[in-house]
């Protein structure tokens, strides 16, 4: 038997060698934590399908934001859960709506120490749970919805948000939001576009977190999981309309899309490790079937390796601490 001349194992011999040659590192500064705030809540409340994730009160949200900054995360993505909803989702553009109030709270608490982002979508605010306004026949009206997003974007900018995240998958949403922000004097507000957002069953636990009342699905506006080339079309449109950062969502089941989008554009690419991805790992770990921490870091590393420079994850705060201590 000839001995092998080339031995890749030489680079795997020790922790120090493996660390030296690692091609991918996850840095806490690249992690963004989604946080939920619910109107009228007096105590933070656990979300059953997202162990470790809370619906915050306005007060506990401030504290969670400070803890996230101390952990060194790169950003906070805010979602609001209103006490009441209506057909038009008017709570989204109301300056005193829960999300806009929370933006003001968090920005006044953490200032520029991290990047404060907000979900820019109607679904948390509409009684029917869709991401847009409905026509009498019940379909989602694209262009009327754009006007609602424009109004909501300006309200969020006026509350002081650094980055808005249009997530409704309406055609033209990035351009409409950019135009509205600029016209209102908010040229510096950044747009993180949910560019390739799939009609995914992995969003299930999120709907609990925001108490969404949607029946039916979002397949007439979110993308078909079968399609990759369609994402490249979406990303070209978003960049042309002025997206500063583009995002793929979900993350782990769509790593091919992350890699293709990364190759297609030169703006930063983000990926959203969504609620169902998190819940699956937590549930398996709670059963003792997998090593929770190792799987957490492995999933984040894989998303990073596929080309996402920014990762939204419910583990952001814990992972930031863990990565600093042990990896
Ligand atoms: C829309 C929005 C959703 C998520 C983030 N923004 C829900 C949806 O599109 O149905 C899902 C996030 C997750 O599952 O973690 N406002």
GROMACS .gro file of C-alpha atoms and ligand atoms in nm:
model
  343
    1UNK     CA    1   0.000   0.000   0.000
    2UNK     CA    2   0.150   0.340  -0.092
    3UNK     CA    3   0.132   0.599   0.185
    4UNK     CA    4  -0.068   0.913   0.098
    5UNK     CA    5   0.163   1.206   0.020
    6UNK     CA    6  -0.093   1.473   0.077
    7UNK     CA    7  -0.265   1.468   0.414
    8UNK     CA    8  -0.545   1.719   0.470
    9UNK     CA    9  -0.578   1.585   0.825
   10UNK     CA   10  -0.256   1.771   0.918
   11UNK     CA   11  -0.462   2.091   0.931
   12UNK     CA   12  -0.721   1.936   1.162
   13UNK     CA   13  -0.489   1.810   1.433
   14UNK     CA   14  -0.553   2.064   1.707
   15UNK     CA   15  -0.801   2.328   1.810
   16UNK     CA   16  -0.534   2.592   1.745
   17UNK     CA   17  -0.462   2.466   1.392
   18UNK     CA   18  -0.831   2.440   1.309
   19UNK     CA   19  -0.885   2.791   1.434
   20UNK     CA   20  -0.592   2.917   1.226
   21UNK     CA   21  -0.727   2.776   0.900
   22UNK     CA   22  -1.101   2.829   0.953
   23UNK     CA   23  -1.248   2.984   0.639
   24UNK     CA   24  -1.560   3.115   0.806
   25UNK     CA   25  -1.610   3.288   1.138
   26UNK     CA   26  -1.932   3.418   1.281
   27UNK     CA   27  -1.880   3.754   1.445
   28UNK     CA   28  -2.134   3.885   1.701
   29UNK     CA   29  -2.139   4.215   1.508
   30UNK     CA   30  -2.304   4.032   1.218
   31UNK     CA   31  -2.593   3.897   1.424
   32UNK     CA   32  -2.928   4.075   1.450
   33UNK     CA   33  -3.180   3.985   1.720
   34UNK     CA   34  -3.554   4.006   1.643
   35UNK     CA   35  -3.748   4.140   1.945
   36UNK     CA   36  -4.124   4.147   1.998
   37UNK     CA   37  -4.314   4.411   2.192
   38UNK     CA   38  -4.681   4.383   2.277
   39UNK     CA   39  -4.909   4.675   2.345
   40UNK     CA   40  -5.067   4.687   2.690
   41UNK     CA   41  -4.867   4.400   2.837
   42UNK     CA   42  -4.773   4.440   3.204
   43UNK     CA   43  -4.532   4.143   3.232
   44UNK     CA   44  -4.314   3.989   2.962
   45UNK     CA   45  -4.478   3.676   2.826
   46UNK     CA   46  -4.315   3.359   2.691
   47UNK     CA   47  -4.396   3.243   2.337
   48UNK     CA   48  -4.471   2.871   2.375
   49UNK     CA   49  -4.347   2.766   2.031
   50UNK     CA   50  -4.027   2.975   2.061
   51UNK     CA   51  -3.863   2.868   2.388
   52UNK     CA   52  -3.653   3.153   2.525
   53UNK     CA   53  -3.826   3.420   2.315
   54UNK     CA   54  -4.052   3.674   2.486
   55UNK     CA   55  -4.326   3.916   2.400
   56UNK     CA   56  -4.190   4.224   2.574
   57UNK     CA   57  -4.356   4.507   2.757
   58UNK     CA   58  -4.228   4.850   2.654
   59UNK     CA   59  -4.019   4.853   2.970
   60UNK     CA   60  -3.872   4.503   2.934
   61UNK     CA   61  -3.797   4.578   2.568
   62UNK     CA   62  -3.569   4.863   2.673
   63UNK     CA   63  -3.381   4.625   2.902
   64UNK     CA   64  -3.357   4.356   2.633
   65UNK     CA   65  -3.217   4.615   2.393
   66UNK     CA   66  -2.950   4.714   2.644
   67UNK     CA   67  -2.862   4.347   2.704
   68UNK     CA   68  -2.830   4.294   2.329
   69UNK     CA   69  -2.593   4.589   2.301
   70UNK     CA   70  -2.387   4.458   2.591
   71UNK     CA   71  -2.363   4.119   2.420
   72UNK     CA   72  -2.226   4.298   2.114
   73UNK     CA   73  -2.494   4.210   1.858
   74UNK     CA   74  -2.490   4.407   1.536
   75UNK     CA   75  -2.855   4.505   1.536
   76UNK     CA   76  -3.208   4.473   1.672
   77UNK     CA   77  -3.511   4.404   1.450
   78UNK     CA   78  -3.835   4.521   1.614
   79UNK     CA   79  -4.179   4.367   1.568
   80UNK     CA   80  -4.491   4.516   1.725
   81UNK     CA   81  -4.801   4.332   1.847
   82UNK     CA   82  -5.092   4.579   1.867
   83UNK     CA   83  -5.384   4.551   2.109
   84UNK     CA   84  -5.635   4.606   1.829
   85UNK     CA   85  -5.626   4.555   1.453
   86UNK     CA   86  -5.827   4.686   1.162
   87UNK     CA   87  -5.885   4.615   0.792
   88UNK     CA   88  -5.628   4.870   0.682
   89UNK     CA   89  -5.362   4.800   0.943
   90UNK     CA   90  -5.368   5.164   1.045
   91UNK     CA   91  -5.172   5.101   1.366
   92UNK     CA   92  -4.858   5.071   1.155
   93UNK     CA   93  -4.851   5.434   1.048
   94UNK     CA   94  -4.992   5.574   1.374
   95UNK     CA   95  -4.709   5.763   1.547
   96UNK     CA   96  -4.841   5.624   1.876
   97UNK     CA   97  -4.881   5.271   1.741
   98UNK     CA   98  -4.692   5.011   1.942
   99UNK     CA   99  -4.410   4.962   1.691
  100UNK     CA  100  -4.342   5.333   1.647
  101UNK     CA  101  -4.353   5.387   2.024
  102UNK     CA  102  -4.110   5.097   2.070
  103UNK     CA  103  -3.872   5.242   1.810
  104UNK     CA  104  -3.862   5.569   2.006
  105UNK     CA  105  -3.805   5.379   2.334
  106UNK     CA  106  -3.522   5.167   2.197
  107UNK     CA  107  -3.349   5.449   2.010
  108UNK     CA  108  -3.361   5.669   2.319
  109UNK     CA  109  -3.221   5.382   2.527
  110UNK     CA  110  -2.936   5.259   2.305
  111UNK     CA  111  -2.882   5.550   2.064
  112UNK     CA  112  -2.622   5.462   1.806
  113UNK     CA  113  -2.465   5.178   2.005
  114UNK     CA  114  -2.633   4.927   1.776
  115UNK     CA  115  -2.844   4.939   1.459
  116UNK     CA  116  -3.216   4.970   1.529
  117UNK     CA  117  -3.434   4.814   1.260
  118UNK     CA  118  -3.810   4.773   1.221
  119UNK     CA  119  -4.035   4.537   1.032
  120UNK     CA  120  -4.217   4.732   0.764
  121UNK     CA  121  -4.527   4.528   0.689
  122UNK     CA  122  -4.898   4.540   0.756
  123UNK     CA  123  -4.960   4.183   0.870
  124UNK     CA  124  -4.911   4.250   1.241
  125UNK     CA  125  -5.164   4.534   1.217
  126UNK     CA  126  -5.439   4.401   0.989
  127UNK     CA  127  -5.745   4.219   1.121
  128UNK     CA  128  -5.724   3.972   0.829
  129UNK     CA  129  -5.352   3.909   0.884
  130UNK     CA  130  -5.239   3.974   0.528
  131UNK     CA  131  -4.934   4.184   0.446
  132UNK     CA  132  -5.138   4.432   0.244
  133UNK     CA  133  -5.475   4.593   0.179
  134UNK     CA  134  -5.751   4.373   0.043
  135UNK     CA  135  -5.972   4.435  -0.258
  136UNK     CA  136  -6.345   4.354  -0.219
  137UNK     CA  137  -6.281   4.007  -0.364
  138UNK     CA  138  -6.024   3.938  -0.092
  139UNK     CA  139  -5.702   3.953  -0.294
  140UNK     CA  140  -5.407   4.165  -0.184
  141UNK     CA  141  -5.394   4.496  -0.375
  142UNK     CA  142  -5.035   4.567  -0.469
  143UNK     CA  143  -5.031   4.938  -0.545
  144UNK     CA  144  -5.268   5.052  -0.272
  145UNK     CA  145  -5.048   4.860  -0.030
  146UNK     CA  146  -4.741   5.049  -0.153
  147UNK     CA  147  -4.901   5.374  -0.041
  148UNK     CA  148  -4.962   5.224   0.305
  149UNK     CA  149  -4.600   5.106   0.327
  150UNK     CA  150  -4.478   5.452   0.226
  151UNK     CA  151  -4.676   5.610   0.508
  152UNK     CA  152  -4.557   5.351   0.758
  153UNK     CA  153  -4.193   5.397   0.651
  154UNK     CA  154  -4.212   5.770   0.715
  155UNK     CA  155  -4.370   5.710   1.058
  156UNK     CA  156  -4.088   5.469   1.149
  157UNK     CA  157  -3.824   5.711   1.025
  158UNK     CA  158  -3.983   5.988   1.226
  159UNK     CA  159  -3.968   5.764   1.534
  160UNK     CA  160  -3.592   5.747   1.474
  161UNK     CA  161  -3.534   5.403   1.325
  162UNK     CA  162  -3.200   5.349   1.150
  163UNK     CA  163  -3.307   5.076   0.908
  164UNK     CA  164  -3.649   4.979   0.774
  165UNK     CA  165  -3.719   4.622   0.664
  166UNK     CA  166  -3.997   4.604   0.403
  167UNK     CA  167  -4.107   4.242   0.430
  168UNK     CA  168  -4.439   4.225   0.245
  169UNK     CA  169  -4.316   4.111  -0.099
  170UNK     CA  170  -4.526   4.367  -0.288
  171UNK     CA  171  -4.388   4.457  -0.631
  172UNK     CA  172  -4.215   4.794  -0.620
  173UNK     CA  173  -4.205   4.815  -0.239
  174UNK     CA  174  -3.841   4.917  -0.215
  175UNK     CA  175  -3.879   5.199  -0.469
  176UNK     CA  176  -4.199   5.324  -0.307
  177UNK     CA  177  -4.040   5.327   0.039
  178UNK     CA  178  -3.722   5.496  -0.085
  179UNK     CA  179  -3.918   5.765  -0.262
  180UNK     CA  180  -4.138   5.834   0.040
  181UNK     CA  181  -3.845   5.847   0.281
  182UNK     CA  182  -3.651   6.085   0.055
  183UNK     CA  183  -3.951   6.309   0.000
  184UNK     CA  184  -3.996   6.337   0.377
  185UNK     CA  185  -3.629   6.427   0.428
  186UNK     CA  186  -3.516   6.086   0.551
  187UNK     CA  187  -3.248   6.024   0.290
  188UNK     CA  188  -3.021   5.856   0.545
  189UNK     CA  189  -3.262   5.586   0.655
  190UNK     CA  190  -3.133   5.254   0.525
  191UNK     CA  191  -3.347   4.990   0.352
  192UNK     CA  192  -3.295   4.625   0.436
  193UNK     CA  193  -3.512   4.461   0.169
  194UNK     CA  194  -3.673   4.124   0.227
  195UNK     CA  195  -3.585   4.041  -0.131
  196UNK     CA  196  -3.624   3.667  -0.161
  197UNK     CA  197  -3.891   3.583   0.092
  198UNK     CA  198  -4.050   3.246   0.038
  199UNK     CA  199  -4.405   3.137   0.120
  200UNK     CA  200  -4.268   2.910   0.391
  201UNK     CA  201  -4.423   2.686   0.654
  202UNK     CA  202  -4.118   2.765   0.869
  203UNK     CA  203  -4.285   3.089   0.983
  204UNK     CA  204  -4.536   2.900   1.199
  205UNK     CA  205  -4.405   2.992   1.545
  206UNK     CA  206  -4.365   3.359   1.445
  207UNK     CA  207  -4.738   3.377   1.389
  208UNK     CA  208  -4.782   3.280   1.757
  209UNK     CA  209  -4.532   3.546   1.861
  210UNK     CA  210  -4.728   3.821   1.683
  211UNK     CA  211  -5.070   3.657   1.742
  212UNK     CA  212  -5.139   3.670   1.370
  213UNK     CA  213  -5.493   3.593   1.269
  214UNK     CA  214  -5.417   3.495   0.909
  215UNK     CA  215  -5.620   3.223   0.757
  216UNK     CA  216  -5.516   3.105   0.416
  217UNK     CA  217  -5.163   3.169   0.302
  218UNK     CA  218  -4.935   3.421   0.133
  219UNK     CA  219  -4.865   3.234  -0.189
  220UNK     CA  220  -4.989   3.511  -0.416
  221UNK     CA  221  -4.714   3.743  -0.297
  222UNK     CA  222  -4.434   3.545  -0.128
  223UNK     CA  223  -4.215   3.326  -0.350
  224UNK     CA  224  -4.266   2.964  -0.441
  225UNK     CA  225  -4.010   2.744  -0.260
  226UNK     CA  226  -3.949   2.568  -0.593
  227UNK     CA  227  -3.789   2.874  -0.754
  228UNK     CA  228  -3.431   2.999  -0.746
  229UNK     CA  229  -3.402   3.205  -1.066
  230UNK     CA  230  -3.699   3.409  -0.954
  231UNK     CA  231  -3.491   3.528  -0.657
  232UNK     CA  232  -3.230   3.667  -0.895
  233UNK     CA  233  -3.502   3.862  -1.070
  234UNK     CA  234  -3.629   3.994  -0.736
  235UNK     CA  235  -3.280   4.091  -0.623
  236UNK     CA  236  -3.206   4.281  -0.945
  237UNK     CA  237  -3.529   4.478  -0.901
  238UNK     CA  238  -3.462   4.555  -0.533
  239UNK     CA  239  -3.108   4.678  -0.598
  240UNK     CA  240  -3.232   4.891  -0.889
  241UNK     CA  241  -3.503   5.038  -0.663
  242UNK     CA  242  -3.245   5.135  -0.400
  243UNK     CA  243  -3.214   4.847  -0.153
  244UNK     CA  244  -2.907   4.901   0.065
  245UNK     CA  245  -2.905   4.545   0.201
  246UNK     CA  246  -3.088   4.245   0.053
  247UNK     CA  247  -3.216   3.947   0.247
  248UNK     CA  248  -3.304   3.584   0.185
  249UNK     CA  249  -3.559   3.417   0.412
  250UNK     CA  250  -3.576   3.148   0.550
  251UNK     CA  251  -3.204   3.070   0.574
  252UNK     CA  252  -3.098   2.709   0.622
  253UNK     CA  253  -3.342   2.547   0.374
  254UNK     CA  254  -3.244   2.814   0.117
  255UNK     CA  255  -2.863   2.822   0.132
  256UNK     CA  256  -2.845   2.778  -0.246
  257UNK     CA  257  -3.046   3.099  -0.280
  258UNK     CA  258  -2.817   3.278  -0.033
  259UNK     CA  259  -2.513   3.174  -0.239
  260UNK     CA  260  -2.670   3.273  -0.570
  261UNK     CA  261  -2.783   3.612  -0.440
  262UNK     CA  262  -2.438   3.673  -0.290
  263UNK     CA  263  -2.281   3.604  -0.631
  264UNK     CA  264  -2.528   3.830  -0.812
  265UNK     CA  265  -2.492   4.157  -0.617
  266UNK     CA  266  -2.235   4.371  -0.441
  267UNK     CA  267  -2.457   4.506  -0.163
  268UNK     CA  268  -2.447   4.327   0.175
  269UNK     CA  269  -2.655   4.009   0.189
  270UNK     CA  270  -2.850   3.909   0.498
  271UNK     CA  271  -3.034   3.587   0.580
  272UNK     CA  272  -3.315   3.535   0.832
  273UNK     CA  273  -3.295   3.217   1.036
  274UNK     CA  274  -3.669   3.207   1.097
  275UNK     CA  275  -3.884   3.092   1.384
  276UNK     CA  276  -3.941   2.737   1.257
  277UNK     CA  277  -3.569   2.680   1.206
  278UNK     CA  278  -3.506   2.788   1.566
  279UNK     CA  279  -3.802   2.592   1.707
  280UNK     CA  280  -3.693   2.267   1.540
  281UNK     CA  281  -3.350   2.283   1.701
  282UNK     CA  282  -3.489   2.383   2.040
  283UNK     CA  283  -3.742   2.099   2.032
  284UNK     CA  284  -3.486   1.836   1.934
  285UNK     CA  285  -3.243   1.965   2.196
  286UNK     CA  286  -3.513   1.960   2.464
  287UNK     CA  287  -3.556   1.591   2.387
  288UNK     CA  288  -3.185   1.534   2.424
  289UNK     CA  289  -3.154   1.436   2.058
  290UNK     CA  290  -2.895   1.692   1.953
  291UNK     CA  291  -2.629   1.908   2.116
  292UNK     CA  292  -2.806   2.243   2.124
  293UNK     CA  293  -2.504   2.474   2.134
  294UNK     CA  294  -2.310   2.292   1.867
  295UNK     CA  295  -2.608   2.282   1.634
  296UNK     CA  296  -2.670   2.651   1.697
  297UNK     CA  297  -2.317   2.748   1.601
  298UNK     CA  298  -2.310   2.502   1.310
  299UNK     CA  299  -2.626   2.647   1.156
  300UNK     CA  300  -2.498   3.003   1.190
  301UNK     CA  301  -2.160   2.905   1.044
  302UNK     CA  302  -2.332   2.737   0.748
  303UNK     CA  303  -2.545   3.042   0.674
  304UNK     CA  304  -2.235   3.261   0.694
  305UNK     CA  305  -2.040   3.021   0.470
  306UNK     CA  306  -2.315   3.028   0.206
  307UNK     CA  307  -2.258   3.402   0.175
  308UNK     CA  308  -2.481   3.584   0.423
  309UNK     CA  309  -2.280   3.852   0.595
  310UNK     CA  310  -2.564   3.946   0.829
  311UNK     CA  311  -2.779   3.688   1.008
  312UNK     CA  312  -3.110   3.754   1.182
  313UNK     CA  313  -3.150   3.490   1.450
  314UNK     CA  314  -3.344   3.443   1.775
  315UNK     CA  315  -3.016   3.311   1.920
  316UNK     CA  316  -2.826   3.634   1.849
  317UNK     CA  317  -2.769   3.744   2.208
  318UNK     CA  318  -2.679   3.400   2.340
  319UNK     CA  319  -2.470   3.315   2.034
  320UNK     CA  320  -2.280   3.644   2.061
  321UNK     CA  321  -2.177   3.555   2.417
  322UNK     CA  322  -2.098   3.196   2.327
  323UNK     CA  323  -1.889   3.287   2.024
  324UNK     CA  324  -1.681   3.527   2.228
  325UNK     CA  325  -1.619   3.280   2.508
  326UNK     CA  326  -1.564   2.958   2.325
  327UNK     CA  327  -1.516   2.980   1.951
  328LIG     C1  328  -4.392   3.970   0.806
  328LIG     C2  329  -4.290   3.879   0.864
  328LIG     C3  330  -4.300   3.742   0.891
  328LIG     C4  331  -4.177   3.702   0.946
  328LIG     C5  332  -4.097   3.816   0.954
  328LIG     N1  333  -4.166   3.924   0.900
  328LIG     C6  334  -4.418   3.651   0.875
  328LIG     C7  335  -4.467   3.616   0.743
  328LIG     O1  336  -4.424   3.664   0.639
  328LIG     O2  337  -4.561   3.537   0.739
  328LIG     C8  338  -4.142   3.563   0.988
  328LIG     C9  339  -4.023   3.551   1.079
  328LIG    C10  340  -4.006   3.420   1.142
  328LIG     O3  341  -4.074   3.320   1.112
  328LIG     O4  342  -3.919   3.412   1.230
  328LIG     N2  343  -4.420   4.079   0.890
   0.00000   0.00000   0.00000
